[in-house]
PDB file of C-alpha atoms in Angstrom:
ATOM      1  CA  MET A   1       0.277   6.990  17.210  1.00 84.00           C
ATOM      2  CA  GLN A   2       1.269  10.665  15.594  1.00 86.00           C
ATOM      3  CA  VAL A   3       2.178  10.469  12.371  1.00 94.00           C
ATOM      4  CA  PRO A   4       2.922  13.940  10.403  1.00 95.00           C
ATOM      5  CA  THR A   5       2.036  14.653   6.921  1.00 97.00           C
ATOM      6  CA  MET A   6       4.239  16.785   4.546  1.00 98.00           C
ATOM      7  CA  ALA A   7       0.845  18.945   4.255  1.00 97.00           C
ATOM      8  CA  ASP A   8       0.760  19.489   7.925  1.00 96.00           C
ATOM      9  CA  LEU A   9       4.617  20.076   8.306  1.00 96.00           C
ATOM     10  CA  THR A  10       4.444  22.682   5.309  1.00 96.00           C
ATOM     11  CA  ALA A  11       1.700  24.680   6.628  1.00 96.00           C
ATOM     12  CA  LYS A  12       3.588  25.027   9.892  1.00 95.00           C
ATOM     13  CA  GLY A  13       6.532  26.200   7.723  1.00 96.00           C
ATOM     14  CA  GLU A  14       8.611  23.114   9.050  1.00 96.00           C
ATOM     15  CA  VAL A  15      10.901  20.570   6.798  1.00 95.00           C
ATOM     16  CA  PRO A  16      11.444  16.783   8.225  1.00 97.00           C
ATOM     17  CA  GLU A  17      14.977  15.308   7.657  1.00 97.00           C
ATOM     18  CA  ILE A  18      12.844  12.505   5.671  1.00 98.00           C
ATOM     19  CA  LEU A  19      10.058  11.183   3.931  1.00 98.00           C
ATOM     20  CA  PHE A  20       8.722   8.046   5.024  1.00 98.00           C
ATOM     21  CA  TRP A  21       6.858   6.209   1.812  1.00 98.00           C
ATOM     22  CA  VAL A  22       4.154   3.901   2.778  1.00 98.00           C
ATOM     23  CA  GLY A  23       3.643   2.204  -0.183  1.00 97.00           C
ATOM     24  CA  CYS A  24       0.167  -0.261  -1.121  1.00 95.00           C
ATOM     25  CA  SER A  25       0.640  -3.085   1.140  1.00 94.00           C
ATOM     26  CA  GLY A  26       1.821  -0.597   3.732  1.00 96.00           C
ATOM     27  CA  SER A  27      -1.604   1.396   3.525  1.00 96.00           C
ATOM     28  CA  TYR A  28      -4.062  -1.221   2.752  1.00 95.00           C
ATOM     29  CA  ASP A  29      -2.978  -4.430   3.746  1.00 95.00           C
ATOM     30  CA  GLN A  30      -3.532  -5.260   7.597  1.00 97.00           C
ATOM     31  CA  ARG A  31      -0.584  -7.466   7.825  1.00 96.00           C
ATOM     32  CA  ALA A  32       1.712  -4.944   6.505  1.00 97.00           C
ATOM     33  CA  GLN A  33      -0.062  -1.959   8.089  1.00 98.00           C
ATOM     34  CA  LYS A  34       1.612  -3.500  11.712  1.00 98.00           C
ATOM     35  CA  ILE A  35       5.054  -2.976   9.995  1.00 98.00           C
ATOM     36  CA  THR A  36       4.305   0.706   8.949  1.00 98.00           C
ATOM     37  CA  ARG A  37       3.174   1.005  12.609  1.00 98.00           C
ATOM     38  CA  ALA A  38       6.103  -0.391  13.971  1.00 98.00           C
ATOM     39  CA  PHE A  39       8.794   1.374  11.864  1.00 98.00           C
ATOM     40  CA  ALA A  40       6.668   4.924  12.407  1.00 98.00           C
ATOM     41  CA  ALA A  41       6.978   4.087  16.290  1.00 97.00           C
ATOM     42  CA  ILE A  42      10.751   3.438  15.590  1.00 98.00           C
ATOM     43  CA  LEU A  43      11.407   6.794  14.055  1.00 98.00           C
ATOM     44  CA  ASN A  44       9.200   8.510  17.039  1.00 97.00           C
ATOM     45  CA  LYS A  45      11.418   6.520  19.540  1.00 96.00           C
ATOM     46  CA  VAL A  46      14.435   8.062  18.294  1.00 97.00           C
ATOM     47  CA  GLY A  47      12.954  11.292  17.615  1.00 95.00           C
ATOM     48  CA  LEU A  48      13.678  11.733  13.772  1.00 96.00           C
ATOM     49  CA  LYS A  49      11.632  14.070  12.625  1.00 97.00           C
ATOM     50  CA  TYR A  50       9.674  12.681   9.492  1.00 98.00           C
ATOM     51  CA  ALA A  51       6.583  12.911   7.583  1.00 98.00           C
ATOM     52  CA  ILE A  52       4.381  11.155   5.494  1.00 98.00           C
ATOM     53  CA  LEU A  53       2.490  12.347   2.029  1.00 98.00           C
ATOM     54  CA  GLY A  54      -0.682  10.517   3.280  1.00 97.00           C
ATOM     55  CA  LYS A  55      -3.570  10.745   1.007  1.00 96.00           C
ATOM     56  CA  GLU A  56      -1.372  12.274  -1.263  1.00 98.00           C
ATOM     57  CA  GLU A  57       0.555   9.160  -2.083  1.00 98.00           C
ATOM     58  CA  PHE A  58      -0.091   6.939  -5.066  1.00 96.00           C
ATOM     59  CA  CYS A  59       0.889   4.023  -5.941  1.00 96.00           C
ATOM     60  CA  THR A  60       4.835   4.007  -7.454  1.00 97.00           C
ATOM     61  CA  GLY A  61       3.468   2.304 -10.677  1.00 96.00           C
ATOM     62  CA  ASP A  62       5.528  -0.415 -10.173  1.00 94.00           C
ATOM     63  CA  PRO A  63       3.121  -3.671 -10.345  1.00 92.00           C
ATOM     64  CA  ALA A  64       1.724  -1.723 -13.553  1.00 93.00           C
ATOM     65  CA  ARG A  65       5.484  -1.422 -15.173  1.00 95.00           C
ATOM     66  CA  ARG A  66       6.231  -5.108 -14.501  1.00 91.00           C
ATOM     67  CA  ALA A  67       2.575  -6.392 -15.616  1.00 88.00           C
ATOM     68  CA  GLY A  68       3.666  -4.469 -19.208  1.00 93.00           C
ATOM     69  CA  ASN A  69       1.170  -1.335 -18.584  1.00 94.00           C
ATOM     70  CA  GLU A  70       4.213   1.574 -19.225  1.00 97.00           C
ATOM     71  CA  PHE A  71       1.243   4.083 -19.645  1.00 97.00           C
ATOM     72  CA  ILE A  72      -0.282   3.242 -16.520  1.00 97.00           C
ATOM     73  CA  PHE A  73       3.077   3.148 -14.616  1.00 98.00           C
ATOM     74  CA  GLN A  74       4.309   6.771 -16.278  1.00 97.00           C
ATOM     75  CA  MET A  75       0.818   8.308 -15.425  1.00 97.00           C
ATOM     76  CA  MET A  76       1.561   7.501 -11.542  1.00 97.00           C
ATOM     77  CA  ALA A  77       4.966   8.107 -11.652  1.00 98.00           C
ATOM     78  CA  TYR A  78       4.693  11.848 -13.068  1.00 98.00           C
ATOM     79  CA  GLN A  79       1.855  12.185 -10.306  1.00 98.00           C
ATOM     80  CA  ASN A  80       4.066  10.963  -7.702  1.00 98.00           C
ATOM     81  CA  ILE A  81       7.233  13.260  -9.141  1.00 98.00           C
ATOM     82  CA  GLN A  82       5.278  16.309  -9.093  1.00 98.00           C
ATOM     83  CA  VAL A  83       3.840  15.814  -5.217  1.00 98.00           C
ATOM     84  CA  LEU A  84       7.423  15.186  -4.500  1.00 98.00           C
ATOM     85  CA  ASN A  85       9.212  17.861  -6.305  1.00 98.00           C
ATOM     86  CA  ASN A  86       6.438  20.548  -4.859  1.00 97.00           C
ATOM     87  CA  TYR A  87       7.470  19.471  -1.527  1.00 98.00           C
ATOM     88  CA  GLY A  88      11.242  19.587  -2.526  1.00 97.00           C
ATOM     89  CA  VAL A  89      11.354  16.172  -0.927  1.00 98.00           C
ATOM     90  CA  LYS A  90      15.295  15.413  -1.084  1.00 97.00           C
ATOM     91  CA  LYS A  91      15.743  11.830   1.070  1.00 98.00           C
ATOM     92  CA  ILE A  92      12.816   9.050   1.327  1.00 98.00           C
ATOM     93  CA  VAL A  93      12.892   5.697   3.348  1.00 98.00           C
ATOM     94  CA  THR A  94      10.507   2.884   2.565  1.00 98.00           C
ATOM     95  CA  ALA A  95      10.062  -0.531   4.075  1.00 98.00           C
ATOM     96  CA  CYS A  96       8.810  -1.757   0.340  1.00 97.00           C
ATOM     97  CA  PRO A  97      11.811  -2.962  -1.911  1.00 97.00           C
ATOM     98  CA  HIS A  98       9.661  -2.515  -4.672  1.00 96.00           C
ATOM     99  CA  CYS A  99       9.137   1.176  -4.038  1.00 97.00           C
ATOM    100  CA  PHE A 100      12.722   1.161  -3.048  1.00 98.00           C
ATOM    101  CA  ASN A 101      13.938   0.077  -6.423  1.00 97.00           C
ATOM    102  CA  ILE A 102      11.369   1.809  -8.907  1.00 98.00           C
ATOM    103  CA  LEU A 103      11.790   5.453  -6.816  1.00 98.00           C
ATOM    104  CA  SER A 104      15.645   4.960  -6.590  1.00 98.00           C
ATOM    105  CA  ASN A 105      16.262   3.631  -9.953  1.00 98.00           C
ATOM    106  CA  GLU A 106      13.644   4.160 -12.315  1.00 98.00           C
ATOM    107  CA  TYR A 107      12.111   7.666 -10.987  1.00 98.00           C
ATOM    108  CA  PRO A 108      14.985  10.005 -12.230  1.00 98.00           C
ATOM    109  CA  GLU A 109      14.601   9.036 -15.600  1.00 97.00           C
ATOM    110  CA  LEU A 110      11.256  11.064 -15.519  1.00 97.00           C
ATOM    111  CA  GLY A 111      12.521  13.637 -13.379  1.00 97.00           C
ATOM    112  CA  GLY A 112      12.439  12.071  -9.667  1.00 97.00           C
ATOM    113  CA  HIS A 113      15.898  12.567  -8.319  1.00 98.00           C
ATOM    114  CA  TYR A 114      15.597  11.596  -4.522  1.00 98.00           C
ATOM    115  CA  ASP A 115      18.338   9.565  -2.205  1.00 98.00           C
ATOM    116  CA  VAL A 116      16.107   6.751  -1.276  1.00 98.00           C
ATOM    117  CA  ILE A 117      17.362   4.192   0.947  1.00 98.00           C
ATOM    118  CA  HIS A 118      15.415   1.135   2.725  1.00 98.00           C
ATOM    119  CA  HIS A 119      14.499   0.928   6.096  1.00 98.00           C
ATOM    120  CA  THR A 120      16.697  -1.790   7.045  1.00 98.00           C
ATOM    121  CA  VAL A 121      19.591   0.397   6.020  1.00 98.00           C
ATOM    122  CA  LEU A 122      18.301   3.191   8.156  1.00 98.00           C
ATOM    123  CA  LEU A 123      17.796   0.654  10.811  1.00 98.00           C
ATOM    124  CA  GLN A 124      21.504  -0.256  10.899  1.00 98.00           C
ATOM    125  CA  GLN A 125      22.325   3.493  11.062  1.00 98.00           C
ATOM    126  CA  LEU A 126      20.456   4.028  13.945  1.00 98.00           C
ATOM    127  CA  ILE A 127      22.074   1.009  15.514  1.00 97.00           C
ATOM    128  CA  ASP A 128      25.805   2.334  14.958  1.00 97.00           C
ATOM    129  CA  GLU A 129      24.735   5.800  16.063  1.00 97.00           C
ATOM    130  CA  GLY A 130      23.662   4.732  19.469  1.00 96.00           C
ATOM    131  CA  LYS A 131      20.220   6.020  18.702  1.00 97.00           C
ATOM    132  CA  ILE A 132      18.510   2.668  18.647  1.00 97.00           C
ATOM    133  CA  VAL A 133      19.288   0.461  22.018  1.00 95.00           C
ATOM    134  CA  ILE A 134      18.511  -3.322  22.239  1.00 94.00           C
ATOM    135  CA  LYS A 135      17.673  -3.899  25.488  1.00 90.00           C
ATOM    136  CA  GLU A 136      19.300  -6.655  27.343  1.00 88.00           C
ATOM    137  CA  GLY A 137      17.684  -9.941  27.147  1.00 83.00           C
ATOM    138  CA  GLY A 138      15.309  -8.860  24.711  1.00 87.00           C
ATOM    139  CA  PRO A 139      12.481 -11.131  23.428  1.00 92.00           C
ATOM    140  CA  PHE A 140      14.735 -12.411  20.719  1.00 94.00           C
ATOM    141  CA  LYS A 141      17.729 -13.504  22.264  1.00 90.00           C
ATOM    142  CA  GLY A 142      19.125 -16.602  21.740  1.00 89.00           C
ATOM    143  CA  LYS A 143      16.259 -17.315  19.252  1.00 94.00           C
ATOM    144  CA  ARG A 144      16.950 -18.947  15.953  1.00 97.00           C
ATOM    145  CA  ILE A 145      16.164 -16.896  12.929  1.00 98.00           C
ATOM    146  CA  THR A 146      16.504 -16.981   9.333  1.00 98.00           C
ATOM    147  CA  TYR A 147      16.723 -14.137   6.440  1.00 98.00           C
ATOM    148  CA  HIS A 148      14.658 -14.600   3.670  1.00 98.00           C
ATOM    149  CA  ASP A 149      16.749 -11.979   0.682  1.00 97.00           C
ATOM    150  CA  SER A 150      14.123  -9.971  -0.975  1.00 96.00           C
ATOM    151  CA  CYS A 151      15.057  -9.958  -4.754  1.00 95.00           C
ATOM    152  CA  TYR A 152      14.522  -6.365  -5.486  1.00 95.00           C
ATOM    153  CA  LEU A 153      17.030  -5.816  -2.252  1.00 96.00           C
ATOM    154  CA  GLY A 154      19.323  -8.319  -2.831  1.00 96.00           C
ATOM    155  CA  ARG A 155      19.834  -9.340  -6.358  1.00 94.00           C
ATOM    156  CA  ALA A 156      18.397  -6.264  -7.778  1.00 95.00           C
ATOM    157  CA  ASN A 157      20.405  -3.648  -5.278  1.00 97.00           C
ATOM    158  CA  HIS A 158      22.934  -5.704  -3.452  1.00 97.00           C
ATOM    159  CA  ILE A 159      21.842  -4.896   0.010  1.00 98.00           C
ATOM    160  CA  TYR A 160      22.755  -7.908   1.724  1.00 98.00           C
ATOM    161  CA  GLU A 161      24.426  -6.716   5.006  1.00 97.00           C
ATOM    162  CA  ALA A 162      22.559  -4.061   6.539  1.00 97.00           C
ATOM    163  CA  PRO A 163      19.247  -6.601   7.297  1.00 98.00           C
ATOM    164  CA  ARG A 164      21.683  -8.770   8.626  1.00 98.00           C
ATOM    165  CA  LYS A 165      23.616  -6.663  11.045  1.00 97.00           C
ATOM    166  CA  VAL A 166      20.552  -5.149  11.882  1.00 97.00           C
ATOM    167  CA  LEU A 167      19.357  -9.194  12.912  1.00 97.00           C
ATOM    168  CA  GLU A 168      22.789  -9.541  14.566  1.00 95.00           C
ATOM    169  CA  ALA A 169      21.824  -6.862  17.379  1.00 94.00           C
ATOM    170  CA  LEU A 170      19.115  -8.595  18.924  1.00 94.00           C
ATOM    171  CA  ASP A 171      21.849 -11.423  19.634  1.00 89.00           C
ATOM    172  CA  GLY A 172      19.819 -14.445  18.281  1.00 91.00           C
ATOM    173  CA  GLU A 173      21.153 -17.042  16.225  1.00 95.00           C
ATOM    174  CA  LEU A 174      21.320 -16.036  12.674  1.00 96.00           C
ATOM    175  CA  VAL A 175      20.864 -19.227  10.153  1.00 97.00           C
ATOM    176  CA  GLU A 176      20.853 -19.260   6.387  1.00 98.00           C
ATOM    177  CA  MET A 177      18.774 -21.021   4.147  1.00 98.00           C
ATOM    178  CA  LYS A 178      20.485 -23.150   1.554  1.00 97.00           C
ATOM    179  CA  ARG A 179      19.730 -20.498  -1.060  1.00 97.00           C
ATOM    180  CA  CYS A 180      20.525 -17.025   0.158  1.00 96.00           C
ATOM    181  CA  ARG A 181      21.961 -13.769  -0.856  1.00 96.00           C
ATOM    182  CA  SER A 182      22.767 -13.450  -4.409  1.00 95.00           C
ATOM    183  CA  LYS A 183      21.338 -17.101  -4.753  1.00 96.00           C
ATOM    184  CA  GLY A 184      18.158 -16.484  -2.799  1.00 95.00           C
ATOM    185  CA  LEU A 185      15.160 -17.848  -4.062  1.00 95.00           C
ATOM    186  CA  CYS A 186      12.305 -15.300  -5.309  1.00 94.00           C
ATOM    187  CA  CYS A 187       9.153 -15.362  -2.731  1.00 93.00           C
ATOM    188  CA  GLY A 188       7.130 -15.422  -5.550  1.00 86.00           C
ATOM    189  CA  ALA A 189       5.164 -12.618  -5.786  1.00 77.00           C
ATOM    190  CA  GLY A 190       7.549 -10.565  -7.935  1.00 71.00           C
ATOM    191  CA  GLY A 191       6.759  -9.381 -11.358  1.00 67.00           C
ATOM    192  CA  ALA A 192       3.213  -8.362 -10.318  1.00 64.00           C
ATOM    193  CA  GLN A 193       2.698 -12.063  -9.458  1.00 67.00           C
ATOM    194  CA  MET A 194       1.513 -10.742  -6.113  1.00 64.00           C
ATOM    195  CA  PHE A 195      -1.851  -9.674  -7.832  1.00 61.00           C
ATOM    196  CA  LYS A 196      -2.478 -12.485 -10.405  1.00 61.00           C
ATOM    197  CA  GLU A 197      -2.394 -16.561  -9.943  1.00 70.00           C
ATOM    198  CA  GLU A 198       0.783 -18.589 -10.881  1.00 70.00           C
ATOM    199  CA  GLU A 199       1.133 -20.294 -14.181  1.00 72.00           C
ATOM    200  CA  LYS A 200       0.659 -23.870 -13.878  1.00 76.00           C
ATOM    201  CA  GLY A 201       3.695 -25.906 -12.376  1.00 74.00           C
ATOM    202  CA  THR A 202       4.517 -28.554  -9.812  1.00 80.00           C
ATOM    203  CA  THR A 203       4.392 -26.500  -6.732  1.00 84.00           C
ATOM    204  CA  ARG A 204       3.916 -22.909  -5.714  1.00 89.00           C
ATOM    205  CA  VAL A 205       7.083 -20.967  -5.453  1.00 91.00           C
ATOM    206  CA  ASN A 206       6.260 -19.582  -1.733  1.00 92.00           C
ATOM    207  CA  PHE A 207       5.512 -23.058  -0.614  1.00 94.00           C
ATOM    208  CA  GLU A 208       9.013 -24.099  -1.908  1.00 95.00           C
ATOM    209  CA  ARG A 209      10.635 -20.803  -0.351  1.00 96.00           C
ATOM    210  CA  SER A 210       8.975 -21.561   2.970  1.00 96.00           C
ATOM    211  CA  GLY A 211       9.866 -25.137   3.495  1.00 96.00           C
ATOM    212  CA  GLU A 212      13.505 -23.592   2.920  1.00 97.00           C
ATOM    213  CA  ALA A 213      13.104 -21.465   5.752  1.00 97.00           C
ATOM    214  CA  LEU A 214      11.227 -24.228   7.719  1.00 97.00           C
ATOM    215  CA  GLU A 215      14.223 -26.837   6.921  1.00 97.00           C
ATOM    216  CA  THR A 216      16.687 -24.221   8.661  1.00 97.00           C
ATOM    217  CA  GLY A 217      14.975 -25.315  12.204  1.00 97.00           C
ATOM    218  CA  ALA A 218      14.633 -21.197  12.968  1.00 97.00           C
ATOM    219  CA  GLY A 219      11.482 -20.117  14.946  1.00 97.00           C
ATOM    220  CA  ILE A 220      11.537 -16.886  13.269  1.00 98.00           C
ATOM    221  CA  VAL A 221      11.576 -15.878   9.470  1.00 98.00           C
ATOM    222  CA  ALA A 222      12.508 -12.623   9.137  1.00 98.00           C
ATOM    223  CA  ALA A 223      11.525 -10.312   5.934  1.00 98.00           C
ATOM    224  CA  ALA A 224      12.141  -7.225   4.844  1.00 98.00           C
ATOM    225  CA  CYS A 225       9.360  -6.892   2.290  1.00 97.00           C
ATOM    226  CA  PRO A 226       5.679  -6.733   2.705  1.00 96.00           C
ATOM    227  CA  PHE A 227       5.332  -8.969  -0.072  1.00 95.00           C
ATOM    228  CA  CYS A 228       7.677 -11.559   1.189  1.00 96.00           C
ATOM    229  CA  ASN A 229       6.172 -11.321   4.324  1.00 97.00           C
ATOM    230  CA  THR A 230       2.840 -12.082   2.575  1.00 95.00           C
ATOM    231  CA  MET A 231       3.797 -15.000   0.597  1.00 95.00           C
ATOM    232  CA  LEU A 232       6.238 -16.636   3.411  1.00 97.00           C
ATOM    233  CA  THR A 233       3.193 -16.477   5.833  1.00 97.00           C
ATOM    234  CA  ASP A 234       1.159 -18.371   3.576  1.00 95.00           C
ATOM    235  CA  GLY A 235       3.723 -20.879   2.807  1.00 96.00           C
ATOM    236  CA  VAL A 236       4.418 -21.542   7.021  1.00 97.00           C
ATOM    237  CA  LYS A 237       0.443 -21.778   7.000  1.00 97.00           C
ATOM    238  CA  HIS A 238       0.137 -24.362   4.202  1.00 95.00           C
ATOM    239  CA  ALA A 239       3.054 -26.377   5.935  1.00 96.00           C
ATOM    240  CA  GLU A 240       0.753 -26.010   9.447  1.00 96.00           C
ATOM    241  CA  LYS A 241       3.473 -24.477  11.038  1.00 97.00           C
ATOM    242  CA  GLU A 242       2.263 -21.225  11.818  1.00 93.00           C
ATOM    243  CA  GLU A 243       1.973 -21.768  15.796  1.00 95.00           C
ATOM    244  CA  ALA A 244       5.828 -22.777  16.138  1.00 95.00           C
ATOM    245  CA  VAL A 245       7.043 -20.116  13.169  1.00 97.00           C
ATOM    246  CA  LYS A 246       6.356 -16.625  12.953  1.00 97.00           C
ATOM    247  CA  VAL A 247       6.983 -14.324   9.848  1.00 98.00           C
ATOM    248  CA  MET A 248       7.898 -10.966  11.217  1.00 98.00           C
ATOM    249  CA  ASP A 249       9.312  -8.004   9.499  1.00 98.00           C
ATOM    250  CA  ILE A 250      12.911  -6.794  10.344  1.00 98.00           C
ATOM    251  CA  ALA A 251      11.472  -3.418  11.680  1.00 98.00           C
ATOM    252  CA  GLU A 252       8.822  -5.248  14.171  1.00 98.00           C
ATOM    253  CA  LEU A 253      11.739  -7.145  15.535  1.00 98.00           C
ATOM    254  CA  ILE A 254      13.454  -4.076  16.151  1.00 98.00           C
ATOM    255  CA  ALA A 255      10.279  -2.020  17.668  1.00 97.00           C
ATOM    256  CA  ALA A 256       9.871  -5.016  20.170  1.00 96.00           C
ATOM    257  CA  SER A 257      13.450  -5.001  21.514  1.00 96.00           C
ATOM    258  CA  MET A 258      14.071  -1.627  22.143  1.00 94.00           C
ATOM    259  CA  SER A 259      15.018  -0.249  25.326  1.00 80.00           C
TER     260      SER A 259
END
């Protein structure tokens, strides 16, 4: 798969329409790498001119700030902002709601002003414009699908409709969990919890949330965040339902359904 970098395009005197911010999970986690490849495959197929930073991309600093280390966050943020501004980046897309939130809402105070969109929003736009065409009788037609609202996508940034409209394009049966949209339950990875053990309690948050997904009877749990994907996958495995229920990112569902 050919994925151009900003350095490559700049050397050719070319400017991409959009920068694809891959993020730490999408770069290093083996499961999340599949999401990255699926989304890149979509961008390649629709002919959108994009680029990634590659080795010049560093963590946004979100986990450090959530964990209370403001110094580390600002070091990381200023480094990224310098790289982005040097390339003249104006528009960014990312498949990670954590990256989306911090790039969109917290980088501006440090001098990083960009038009940042989540990949589900871009996918909806591409479907509406007719650039993404779902094949007739695709692999998910008639399948029961439930969608988990990421905290940073939903409650923090009020993006509820775009992911659902993308899923509706698959002609599946979209069923909601009892806690959804503004009342959705966290997957358990927020606030830097992804990188530490939980505090003592009666049950793990991801086990409870996965249980709510399983209660819908859906065969596919759709996620729009690599952290959520990891936590829900672990929850489904804990319930010993991994053979019957698959946790997939929305980009993977679309990539498998394009004509």
